């Protein structure tokens, strides 16, 4: 089955710095890669996703890149703010009838004011 | 639109008891998935329902079961509770067949004593 590795497990940055979280996956058939942000006491919130026919996607301060050959994808957050502090999860799946997503173990991002 | 709602938000049960958790998806969403989240195992897929049919099931024992009603609302049941079942149970809904974007509820925190 699919295996998703996520690094680092903890990331501490100063406000205004950039943050990068990386994930690797094992199943070359995976074609949908979402990123979620989970704040304390809440469920994960979809913040950005990318499909295998695209190499990069941006949404304001957030961007995701995908390298299908190397089977890795990354989340980039620029100009970090204290409200970006949360746990971030990556996931990989084959979008379609047999959808069973595999999640990374999460990255705790701490943004110091 | 209202988001995914889950009830109850918190639950305390004793070993050997059973529990039923409820999830109401976003209006118009027909796919509902359930996940278990624990510090040790992370986010793990339980099962997915679409149009009242279980389409996919994760690697959990038969004590975990679910169903979906004609209005897309879903319930999951855990029988003969064990201490290891203590977790945050998350429900996610998706508008599309094949479950691309998923939207999570706040979860039900189950504690088994």
Short mmCIF file of C-alpha atoms in Angstrom, two decimals:
data_model
loop_
_atom_site.label_atom_id
_atom_site.label_comp_id
_atom_site.label_asym_id
_atom_site.label_seq_id
_atom_site.Cartn_x
_atom_site.Cartn_y
_atom_site.Cartn_z
CA UNK A 1 0.00 0.00 0.00
CA UNK A 2 0.87 3.67 -0.04
CA UNK A 3 3.39 5.04 2.45
CA UNK A 4 3.77 8.77 3.10
CA UNK A 5 6.75 10.19 4.97
CA UNK A 6 6.59 13.77 6.24
CA UNK A 7 9.45 15.95 7.50
CA UNK A 8 10.20 17.69 9.73
CA UNK A 9 7.98 16.68 12.62
CA UNK A 10 8.49 20.07 14.26
CA UNK A 11 9.39 23.38 12.62
CA UNK A 12 10.05 26.57 14.53
CA UNK A 13 10.42 29.88 12.63
CA UNK A 14 10.36 33.59 13.30
CA UNK A 15 7.46 35.65 12.06
CA UNK A 16 8.12 36.74 8.48
CA UNK A 17 10.35 33.79 7.67
CA UNK A 18 9.44 31.08 5.16
CA UNK A 19 8.54 27.53 6.15
CA UNK A 20 8.90 24.41 4.03
CA UNK A 21 7.41 20.98 4.79
CA UNK A 22 8.29 17.98 2.66
CA UNK A 23 6.53 14.71 1.95
CA UNK A 24 7.49 11.63 -0.02
CA UNK A 25 5.16 8.91 -1.22
CA UNK A 26 5.68 5.38 -2.48
CA UNK A 27 2.78 4.58 -4.83
CA UNK A 28 3.48 5.92 -8.30
CA UNK A 29 -0.26 5.64 -9.06
CA UNK A 30 -1.12 8.33 -6.51
CA UNK A 31 -2.43 11.40 -8.30
CA UNK A 32 -3.98 13.68 -5.70
CA UNK A 33 -1.99 15.42 -2.95
CA UNK A 34 -3.84 17.62 -0.44
CA UNK A 35 -2.44 19.58 2.48
CA UNK A 36 -4.37 20.15 5.68
CA UNK A 37 -3.96 22.54 8.59
CA UNK A 38 -5.20 21.43 11.99
CA UNK A 39 -5.52 23.90 14.82
CA UNK A 40 -5.95 22.82 18.42
CA UNK A 41 -9.42 21.43 19.08
CA UNK A 42 -10.45 21.52 15.43
CA UNK A 43 -10.62 19.13 12.53
CA UNK A 44 -8.13 19.33 9.65
CA UNK A 45 -8.83 22.11 7.16
CA UNK A 46 -7.94 21.71 3.49
CA UNK A 47 -5.60 24.58 2.60
CA UNK A 48 -4.30 23.61 -0.81
CA UNK A 49 -4.09 20.58 -3.06
CA UNK A 50 -2.35 19.55 -6.23
CA UNK A 51 -3.04 16.95 -8.87
CA UNK A 52 -0.45 14.94 -10.71
CA UNK A 53 -0.83 16.82 -13.96
CA UNK A 54 0.42 20.02 -12.33
CA UNK A 55 3.91 20.79 -11.01
CA UNK A 56 3.14 23.81 -8.84
CA UNK A 57 0.16 25.62 -7.40
CA UNK A 58 -0.01 28.89 -5.46
CA UNK A 59 -2.60 30.54 -3.29
CA UNK A 60 -1.45 33.82 -1.77
CA UNK A 61 1.30 32.96 0.77
CA UNK A 62 0.96 29.20 0.27
CA UNK A 63 2.39 27.11 -2.53
CA UNK A 64 2.75 23.41 -3.21
CA UNK A 65 5.23 21.77 -5.57
CA UNK A 66 5.12 18.23 -6.91
CA UNK A 67 7.93 16.16 -8.37
CA UNK A 68 6.35 12.99 -9.75
CA UNK A 69 9.63 11.48 -10.85
CA UNK A 70 11.11 11.73 -7.37
CA UNK A 71 7.73 11.08 -5.74
CA UNK A 72 7.86 14.03 -3.40
CA UNK A 73 5.82 17.14 -2.81
CA UNK A 74 6.33 20.17 -0.59
CA UNK A 75 4.35 22.90 1.11
CA UNK A 76 5.84 26.38 1.14
CA UNK A 77 4.52 29.14 3.37
CA UNK A 78 6.02 32.60 2.90
CA UNK A 79 5.89 35.59 5.27
CA UNK A 80 4.74 33.38 8.13
CA UNK A 81 2.45 34.84 10.78
CA UNK A 82 1.67 33.62 14.32
CA UNK A 83 -1.75 32.45 13.13
CA UNK A 84 0.01 30.00 10.81
CA UNK A 85 1.01 28.04 13.93
CA UNK A 86 -0.73 24.65 13.69
CA UNK A 87 -0.12 21.03 12.69
CA UNK A 88 0.12 20.48 8.95
CA UNK A 89 -0.62 17.14 7.28
CA UNK A 90 0.13 15.99 3.78
CA UNK A 91 -1.73 13.13 2.11
CA UNK A 92 -1.51 11.08 -1.05
CA UNK A 93 -4.21 9.12 -2.82
CA UNK A 94 -5.55 7.81 -6.08
CA UNK A 95 -8.56 9.99 -6.70
CA UNK A 96 -11.28 7.75 -8.01
CA UNK A 97 -13.57 4.97 -6.89
CA UNK A 98 -11.07 3.29 -4.59
CA UNK A 99 -10.12 6.38 -2.68
CA UNK A 100 -8.18 5.56 0.48
CA UNK A 101 -5.94 8.48 1.43
CA UNK A 102 -2.71 7.95 3.30
CA UNK A 103 -1.63 10.78 5.58
CA UNK A 104 1.79 11.87 6.75
CA UNK A 105 2.42 12.00 10.49
CA UNK A 106 2.14 15.76 10.62
CA UNK A 107 4.42 18.76 11.15
CA UNK A 108 3.94 21.05 14.12
CA UNK A 109 4.71 24.56 12.86
CA UNK A 110 5.45 27.20 15.49
CA UNK A 111 5.74 30.81 14.38
CA UNK A 112 7.33 33.06 16.99
CA UNK A 113 6.22 36.72 16.99
CA UNK B 1 -23.12 26.59 3.60
CA UNK B 2 -22.85 25.02 7.02
CA UNK B 3 -19.79 22.87 7.53
CA UNK B 4 -19.58 19.24 8.55
CA UNK B 5 -21.11 18.69 11.97
CA UNK B 6 -20.37 15.87 14.37
CA UNK B 7 -22.15 14.88 17.52
CA UNK B 8 -21.40 14.47 20.30
CA UNK B 9 -18.17 16.46 20.56
CA UNK B 10 -16.96 14.62 23.66
CA UNK B 11 -17.77 11.21 25.00
CA UNK B 12 -16.55 9.11 27.92
CA UNK B 13 -17.28 5.39 27.88
CA UNK B 14 -16.22 2.33 29.83
CA UNK B 15 -14.45 -0.70 28.41
CA UNK B 16 -16.89 -3.19 26.94
CA UNK B 17 -19.56 -0.63 26.15
CA UNK B 18 -20.54 0.41 22.66
CA UNK B 19 -20.78 3.88 21.16
CA UNK B 20 -22.46 5.54 18.19
CA UNK B 21 -21.10 8.71 16.63
CA UNK B 22 -22.99 10.89 14.18
CA UNK B 23 -21.91 13.00 11.22
CA UNK B 24 -23.88 15.41 9.06
CA UNK B 25 -22.04 16.28 5.83
CA UNK B 26 -22.09 19.56 3.99
CA UNK B 27 -25.36 19.93 2.12
CA UNK B 28 -25.09 18.29 -1.30
CA UNK B 29 -22.07 16.15 -0.41
CA UNK B 30 -22.71 12.46 -0.96
CA UNK B 31 -19.42 10.94 0.13
CA UNK B 32 -18.67 10.60 3.83
CA UNK B 33 -15.44 9.19 5.23
CA UNK B 34 -14.44 8.41 8.80
CA UNK B 35 -10.96 8.62 10.31
CA UNK B 36 -9.38 7.82 13.64
CA UNK B 37 -6.71 10.21 14.90
CA UNK B 38 -4.33 9.27 17.71
CA UNK B 39 -0.92 10.64 18.74
CA UNK B 40 0.65 7.24 18.15
CA UNK B 41 -0.86 6.26 14.80
CA UNK B 42 -1.77 9.62 13.31
CA UNK B 43 -4.73 9.88 10.94
CA UNK B 44 -6.03 6.50 9.85
CA UNK B 45 -8.81 5.81 7.39
CA UNK B 46 -11.75 3.81 8.75
CA UNK B 47 -14.30 3.66 5.94
CA UNK B 48 -16.02 5.65 3.22
CA UNK B 49 -19.69 5.73 2.27
CA UNK B 50 -21.25 6.94 -0.93
CA UNK B 51 -24.97 6.78 -1.67
CA UNK B 52 -25.59 4.59 1.38
CA UNK B 53 -22.99 2.02 0.29
CA UNK B 54 -19.66 1.35 1.95
CA UNK B 55 -17.14 1.68 -0.84
CA UNK B 56 -13.87 1.39 1.02
CA UNK B 57 -12.73 0.11 4.36
CA UNK B 58 -9.50 0.63 6.22
CA UNK B 59 -7.63 -1.91 8.30
CA UNK B 60 -9.74 -1.90 11.45
CA UNK B 61 -11.43 -4.81 13.25
CA UNK B 62 -15.08 -5.67 12.71
CA UNK B 63 -15.98 -3.90 15.97
CA UNK B 64 -15.91 -0.72 13.90
CA UNK B 65 -18.90 -0.34 11.62
CA UNK B 66 -20.85 2.41 9.97
CA UNK B 67 -23.77 3.28 7.82
CA UNK B 68 -25.07 6.11 5.71
CA UNK B 69 -28.65 7.24 5.41
CA UNK B 70 -30.52 8.45 2.35
CA UNK B 71 -29.93 12.08 3.38
CA UNK B 72 -26.15 11.36 3.40
CA UNK B 73 -25.90 11.61 7.18
CA UNK B 74 -23.65 8.91 8.56
CA UNK B 75 -23.10 7.09 11.81
CA UNK B 76 -20.26 4.95 13.02
CA UNK B 77 -20.49 2.40 15.77
CA UNK B 78 -17.78 0.86 17.90
CA UNK B 79 -18.77 -2.19 19.92
CA UNK B 80 -16.97 -3.77 22.86
CA UNK B 81 -14.84 -0.70 23.46
CA UNK B 82 -11.18 -1.12 24.35
CA UNK B 83 -8.83 1.39 26.00
CA UNK B 84 -6.99 1.71 22.68
CA UNK B 85 -10.12 3.05 21.02
CA UNK B 86 -9.63 6.36 22.80
CA UNK B 87 -9.10 8.82 19.97
CA UNK B 88 -10.45 11.74 18.01
CA UNK B 89 -12.90 10.42 15.42
CA UNK B 90 -13.18 12.63 12.39
CA UNK B 91 -15.76 12.68 9.66
CA UNK B 92 -15.10 14.23 6.27
CA UNK B 93 -17.46 14.89 3.40
CA UNK B 94 -16.80 15.33 -0.27
CA UNK B 95 -18.96 16.62 -3.09
CA UNK B 96 -17.58 14.37 -5.80
CA UNK B 97 -17.65 10.72 -6.58
CA UNK B 98 -14.06 9.67 -6.03
CA UNK B 99 -13.62 12.02 -3.08
CA UNK B 100 -11.24 14.68 -4.23
CA UNK B 101 -11.55 17.61 -1.85
CA UNK B 102 -12.51 16.51 1.62
CA UNK B 103 -13.93 18.76 4.30
CA UNK B 104 -13.51 17.64 7.88
CA UNK B 105 -15.76 18.13 10.87
CA UNK B 106 -14.44 19.10 14.31
CA UNK B 107 -14.39 15.49 15.48
CA UNK B 108 -15.70 13.53 18.42
CA UNK B 109 -13.23 13.03 21.26
CA UNK B 110 -13.84 9.53 22.65
CA UNK B 111 -12.25 8.53 25.93
CA UNK B 112 -12.51 4.90 27.05
CA UNK B 113 -11.83 4.23 30.73
#
